[in-house]
Coordinates of C-alpha atoms in Angstrom, one line a residue:
X84 CA 16.7 -21.4 5.9
X85 CA 17.1 -17.6 6.3
X86 CA 14.0 -15.7 5.2
X87 CA 14.3 -12.9 2.7
X88 CA 13.5 -9.4 3.9
X89 CA 10.4 -7.6 2.6
X90 CA 9.6 -3.9 3.3
X91 CA 6.2 -2.4 2.6
X92 CA 4.4 0.7 3.9
X93 CA 1.0 2.3 3.9
X94 CA 0.0 5.9 4.8
X95 CA -2.3 6.8 7.6
X96 CA -4.4 9.2 5.6
X97 CA -8.0 8.5 6.3
X98 CA -10.3 5.7 5.4
X99 CA -9.0 2.7 3.5
X100 CA -10.8 1.3 0.5
X101 CA -11.4 -2.2 -0.8
X102 CA -8.6 -1.3 -3.3
X103 CA -6.2 -1.0 -0.4
X104 CA -7.3 -4.4 0.9
X105 CA -6.8 -6.0 -2.5
X106 CA -3.7 -4.2 -3.5
X107 CA -1.8 -4.1 -0.2
X108 CA -3.2 -5.7 2.9
X109 CA -4.2 -9.0 1.6
X110 CA -0.7 -9.4 0.2
X111 CA 0.8 -8.5 3.6
X112 CA -1.3 -11.3 5.1
X113 CA 0.3 -13.9 2.8
X114 CA 3.8 -12.5 3.0
X115 CA 4.1 -12.7 6.7
X116 CA 4.4 -16.4 6.5
X117 CA 7.0 -16.5 3.8
X118 CA 9.3 -13.5 4.5
X119 CA 10.9 -11.5 7.3
X120 CA 8.5 -8.6 6.9
X121 CA 8.8 -5.0 7.9
X122 CA 5.4 -3.4 7.6
X123 CA 5.5 0.4 8.1
X124 CA 2.8 2.9 8.9
X125 CA 4.3 5.8 6.9
X126 CA 3.2 8.8 8.9
X127 CA 6.2 10.9 7.6
X128 CA 5.1 10.4 4.1
X129 CA 1.6 11.6 5.0
X130 CA 3.0 15.0 5.9
X131 CA 3.4 15.9 2.2
X132 CA -0.4 16.7 2.6
X133 CA -0.9 19.0 5.6
X134 CA -4.6 18.3 5.7
X135 CA -3.9 15.0 7.5
X136 CA -1.9 16.4 10.4
X137 CA -4.9 17.2 12.6
X138 CA -6.2 13.7 12.6
X139 CA -2.9 12.0 12.3
X140 CA -3.0 10.1 15.7
X141 CA -6.5 8.8 15.1
X142 CA -5.6 7.8 11.6
X143 CA -2.6 5.9 12.9
X144 CA -4.7 3.9 15.4
X145 CA -7.4 3.4 12.7
X146 CA -5.1 1.9 10.2
X147 CA -3.2 -0.2 12.7
X148 CA -6.6 -1.6 13.8
X149 CA -7.4 -2.5 10.2
X150 CA -4.0 -4.1 9.7
X151 CA -4.6 -6.3 12.7
X152 CA -8.2 -7.1 11.6
X153 CA -7.0 -8.5 8.3
X154 CA -5.0 -11.1 10.3
X155 CA -1.5 -9.5 10.1
X156 CA 0.3 -10.9 13.2
X157 CA 2.8 -8.7 15.0
X158 CA 4.3 -11.9 16.3
X159 CA 5.1 -13.0 12.7
X160 CA 6.2 -9.6 11.4
X161 CA 7.4 -6.2 12.4
X162 CA 4.6 -3.6 12.4
X163 CA 6.0 -0.1 13.3
X164 CA 5.5 3.6 13.0
X165 CA 8.0 5.2 10.5
X166 CA 8.6 8.4 12.6
X167 CA 9.5 6.4 15.7
X168 CA 12.7 5.1 14.0
X169 CA 15.0 8.1 13.4
X170 CA 17.3 6.2 11.2
X171 CA 14.9 6.7 8.3
X172 CA 15.6 10.4 8.4
X173 CA 19.4 9.9 8.8
X174 CA 19.6 7.7 5.7
X175 CA 17.2 9.9 3.8
X176 CA 19.5 12.9 4.1
X177 CA 22.5 10.8 3.0
X178 CA 20.6 9.5 -0.1
X179 CA 19.5 13.0 -1.0
X180 CA 23.1 13.9 -1.6
X181 CA 23.4 11.1 -4.2
X182 CA 20.1 11.9 -6.0
X183 CA 19.8 14.3 -8.9
X184 CA 17.0 16.9 -9.2
X185 CA 16.4 15.8 -12.7
X186 CA 15.6 12.3 -11.6
X187 CA 13.0 13.6 -9.1
X188 CA 11.5 15.9 -11.7
X189 CA 11.0 12.9 -14.0
X190 CA 8.9 11.0 -11.5
X191 CA 5.5 10.5 -13.1
X192 CA 3.5 10.9 -9.8
X193 CA 5.3 14.2 -9.0
X194 CA 4.5 15.6 -12.5
X195 CA 0.9 14.8 -11.9
X196 CA 0.9 16.5 -8.5
X197 CA 2.5 19.6 -10.0
X198 CA -0.5 19.8 -12.4
X199 CA -3.0 19.5 -9.4
X200 CA -1.5 22.0 -7.0
X201 CA -0.5 25.7 -7.3
X202 CA 2.0 25.4 -4.5
X203 CA 4.3 22.4 -4.3
X204 CA 6.2 21.6 -1.1
X205 CA 9.7 20.1 -1.1
X206 CA 8.3 17.0 0.5
X207 CA 6.3 16.1 -2.6
X208 CA 9.5 16.3 -4.7
X209 CA 11.7 14.4 -2.3
X210 CA 9.1 11.8 -1.4
X211 CA 10.7 9.1 -3.5
X212 CA 14.1 9.6 -1.7
X213 CA 12.4 9.0 1.7
X214 CA 10.9 5.8 0.1
X215 CA 14.4 4.8 -1.0
X216 CA 15.5 5.3 2.6
X217 CA 12.7 3.1 3.9
X218 CA 13.5 0.3 1.6
X219 CA 17.3 0.3 1.8
X220 CA 17.4 0.8 5.6
X221 CA 16.1 -2.8 6.1
X222 CA 18.3 -4.5 3.4
X223 CA 15.1 -5.3 1.6
X224 CA 15.3 -8.2 -0.8
X225 CA 11.8 -7.6 -2.1
X226 CA 9.3 -4.8 -2.2
X227 CA 5.6 -5.5 -3.0
X228 CA 4.4 -2.7 -5.3
X229 CA 1.7 -1.9 -7.9
X230 CA 2.5 -1.0 -11.5
X231 CA 2.5 2.7 -10.7
X232 CA 5.4 2.4 -8.3
X233 CA 7.9 0.6 -10.6
X234 CA 9.5 3.9 -11.3
X235 CA 10.1 4.6 -7.6
X236 CA 11.7 1.2 -7.1
X237 CA 14.0 1.7 -10.2
X238 CA 15.1 5.0 -8.7
X239 CA 15.9 3.2 -5.4
X240 CA 18.1 0.7 -7.3
X241 CA 19.8 3.4 -9.3
X242 CA 20.7 5.4 -6.2
X243 CA 21.9 2.2 -4.4
X244 CA 24.1 1.3 -7.5
X245 CA 25.5 4.9 -7.7
X246 CA 26.6 4.7 -4.0
X247 CA 28.0 1.2 -4.3
X248 CA 30.0 2.3 -7.3
X249 CA 31.2 5.5 -5.6
X250 CA 32.6 3.6 -2.6
X251 CA 33.6 0.5 -4.6
X252 CA 31.6 -1.7 -2.1
X253 CA 28.2 -3.2 -2.0
X254 CA 26.9 -1.1 0.9
X255 CA 23.3 -1.6 -0.2
X256 CA 21.2 -4.5 -1.4
X257 CA 19.6 -4.0 -4.9
X258 CA 15.9 -4.8 -4.0
X259 CA 13.7 -6.6 -6.5
X260 CA 10.0 -5.8 -6.7
X261 CA 7.1 -8.2 -6.4
X262 CA 4.2 -7.0 -8.6
X263 CA 0.8 -7.5 -7.1
X264 CA -0.8 -10.6 -8.5
X265 CA -3.8 -8.5 -9.4
X266 CA -2.4 -6.4 -12.3
X267 CA -5.6 -4.5 -12.8
X268 CA -6.4 -1.4 -10.7
X269 CA -9.7 -1.3 -8.8
X270 CA -11.7 1.4 -10.5
X271 CA -14.4 3.9 -9.6
X272 CA -17.8 2.4 -9.4
X273 CA -19.6 5.1 -11.3
X274 CA -16.7 6.0 -13.6
X275 CA -14.8 2.8 -14.3
X276 CA -12.2 4.5 -16.5
X277 CA -10.6 6.2 -13.4
X278 CA -9.0 4.5 -10.4
X279 CA -11.0 4.2 -7.1
X280 CA -9.5 6.8 -4.8
X281 CA -10.4 7.7 -1.2
X282 CA -10.0 11.3 -2.1
X283 CA -12.8 11.2 -4.6
X284 CA -15.3 13.8 -3.9
X285 CA -18.1 11.5 -4.8
X286 CA -18.2 8.7 -2.1
X287 CA -20.5 6.6 -4.2
X288 CA -17.5 5.8 -6.4
X289 CA -15.7 4.2 -3.4
X290 CA -16.2 1.1 -1.1
X291 CA -14.5 1.9 2.2
X292 CA -13.6 -0.9 4.5
X293 CA -15.5 0.9 7.3
X294 CA -18.6 1.6 5.2
X295 CA -22.0 1.0 6.5
X296 CA -23.3 -2.3 5.2
X297 CA -26.4 -0.8 3.7
X298 CA -24.3 1.9 2.0
X299 CA -22.2 -0.9 0.3
X300 CA -25.4 -2.6 -1.0
X301 CA -26.5 0.7 -2.5
X302 CA -23.2 1.6 -4.0
X303 CA -22.9 -1.8 -5.8
X304 CA -26.5 -1.7 -6.9
X305 CA -25.8 1.7 -8.5
X306 CA -22.4 0.7 -10.0
X307 CA -22.1 1.2 -13.8
X308 CA -22.6 -2.0 -15.9
X309 CA -23.8 -1.5 -19.6
X310 CA -26.9 -1.8 -21.7
X311 CA -26.3 -5.3 -23.3
X312 CA -29.5 -7.2 -23.7
X313 CA -29.4 -10.1 -22.9
X314 CA -26.7 -9.3 -20.3
X315 CA -23.2 -10.5 -21.0
X316 CA -20.8 -10.9 -18.1
X317 CA -17.2 -11.1 -19.3
X318 CA -13.9 -9.3 -18.9
X319 CA -13.3 -6.5 -21.5
X320 CA -11.7 -3.4 -20.1
X321 CA -12.4 -1.4 -23.2
X322 CA -16.0 -2.3 -24.0
X323 CA -17.2 -3.4 -20.6
X324 CA -15.2 -1.4 -18.0
X325 CA -18.0 -1.5 -15.3
X326 CA -18.5 -5.3 -15.6
X327 CA -14.7 -5.9 -15.8
X328 CA -14.2 -3.8 -12.6
X329 CA -16.7 -5.8 -10.7
X330 CA -15.3 -9.1 -11.9
X331 CA -11.9 -7.9 -10.9
X332 CA -13.1 -7.0 -7.3
X333 CA -14.8 -10.4 -6.7
X334 CA -12.0 -12.3 -8.4
X335 CA -9.5 -10.7 -6.0
X336 CA -11.4 -11.1 -2.8
X337 CA -12.5 -14.7 -3.5
X338 CA -9.1 -15.7 -5.1
X339 CA -10.9 -17.2 -8.1
X340 CA -9.8 -16.6 -11.6
X341 CA -11.8 -14.3 -13.8
X342 CA -12.1 -17.1 -16.4
X343 CA -13.8 -19.3 -13.8
X344 CA -16.1 -16.4 -12.7
X345 CA -17.1 -15.8 -16.4
X346 CA -18.3 -19.5 -16.6
X347 CA -20.2 -19.1 -13.3
X348 CA -22.0 -16.0 -14.4
X349 CA -22.9 -17.1 -18.0
X350 CA -26.6 -17.1 -17.4
X351 CA -26.8 -14.4 -14.7
X352 CA -28.7 -11.2 -15.1
X353 CA -26.8 -8.0 -14.0
X354 CA -29.1 -7.9 -11.0
X355 CA -28.1 -11.4 -9.9
X356 CA -24.5 -10.7 -10.7
X357 CA -24.5 -7.7 -8.4
X358 CA -26.3 -9.6 -5.7
X359 CA -23.5 -12.2 -5.7
X360 CA -20.9 -9.5 -5.4
X361 CA -22.7 -7.7 -2.6
X362 CA -22.9 -10.9 -0.5
X363 CA -19.2 -11.6 -1.1
X364 CA -18.1 -8.0 -0.2
X365 CA -20.3 -7.8 2.8
X366 CA -19.0 -11.2 4.1
X367 CA -15.5 -9.9 3.8
X368 CA -16.1 -6.4 5.3
X369 CA -18.3 -7.6 8.2
X370 CA -15.4 -9.9 9.4
X371 CA -12.9 -7.0 9.1
X372 CA -15.2 -4.5 10.9
X373 CA -16.0 -6.9 13.8
X374 CA -12.3 -7.3 14.5
X375 CA -11.6 -3.6 13.7
X376 CA -13.9 -2.4 16.5
X377 CA -12.5 -4.9 18.9
X378 CA -8.9 -3.5 18.4
X379 CA -9.8 0.1 18.0
X380 CA -11.3 0.3 21.5
X381 CA -8.1 -0.9 23.0
X382 CA -5.6 1.9 22.4
X383 CA -3.3 0.5 25.2
X384 CA -2.9 -2.6 23.1
X385 CA -2.3 -0.6 19.9
X386 CA 0.4 1.4 21.6
X387 CA 2.0 -1.7 22.9
X388 CA 2.1 -3.2 19.5
X389 CA 3.7 -0.1 18.1
X390 CA 6.2 0.0 20.9
X391 CA 7.2 -3.6 20.3
X392 CA 7.5 -3.0 16.6
X393 CA 9.6 0.1 17.3
X394 CA 12.1 -2.0 19.4
X395 CA 12.4 -4.6 16.6
X396 CA 12.7 -2.2 13.8
X397 CA 15.1 0.2 15.7
X398 CA 17.5 -2.7 16.5
X399 CA 17.7 -3.6 12.9
X400 CA 17.8 -0.1 11.5
X401 CA 20.4 1.1 14.0
X402 CA 22.8 -1.7 13.1
X403 CA 22.4 -1.0 9.4
X404 CA 22.8 2.8 9.7
X405 CA 26.0 2.2 11.7
X406 CA 27.3 -0.1 9.1
X407 CA 26.5 2.4 6.3
X408 CA 28.2 5.2 8.3
X409 CA 31.3 3.0 8.8
X410 CA 31.5 2.2 5.1
X411 CA 31.2 5.9 4.2
X412 CA 33.5 7.4 6.8
X413 CA 30.7 9.2 8.7
X414 CA 31.5 7.4 12.0
X415 CA 34.5 9.3 13.3
X416 CA 33.7 9.3 17.0

């Protein structure tokens, strides 16, 4: 049976958090056995923030080492660097010509960025079109996303439909999204009403995958719970956001339902609850870090993996872009 194609990407923009593991990388690990997966290190996307350029090479090797340490196998999937496959940019320009400015202005993430920055570069606006190029270039059947990316995938489908209708031919697949099983975001440890973000100025809000183990213990011990006495450990985003966030984290990394965990913790104090969470997170992160440092010391191996990934992705992308150009009368010579 022919496997369906999956495309997914992650940006090399500094330290990854436990939220990235839960929301992206753990899903990559599972998908590599079921689908024909194209996993992309999206360095071109990272250029929308010029602060990352200086450390881009190190960040690429860092994130590749983490990808490998999670158990994602380059023999079972295609792991490649976005900028190495020039067809991404070829298709990107073509798609731009079928995309309306009004559509890009309506993107929620772009509207949020406009509020944050005084000067907006064109890349921030056109970011979703490059994402469309990434997805459509590999004839993706499925794209794993979080809830905040649904709008981007709908844009991809709209552009693909528009082009298919214009040429009266199904040039592009219409990809479907796979929503992450964990529908709740991983939230800040000290402010559980906002999403955990690696760009947070207060590092005590964040668990990084490369955090010092003692630092992780301290962060969890200081994480917000509530003042219920006796302690009550159950999932309630509105009234118990801190407890709910911690339940969500341990449920995700242990693959145990929150309902089961609530039964387990029924007579736990908050101190015992946090101790359990610390042990589970440290067990996970120690395993990741041990493998990470093995891979990170071997840049020759990392370069070889990216080179092999380039050949696999390039072969597929080149054929598809040639087909697209043929369909649209761009291959004259």
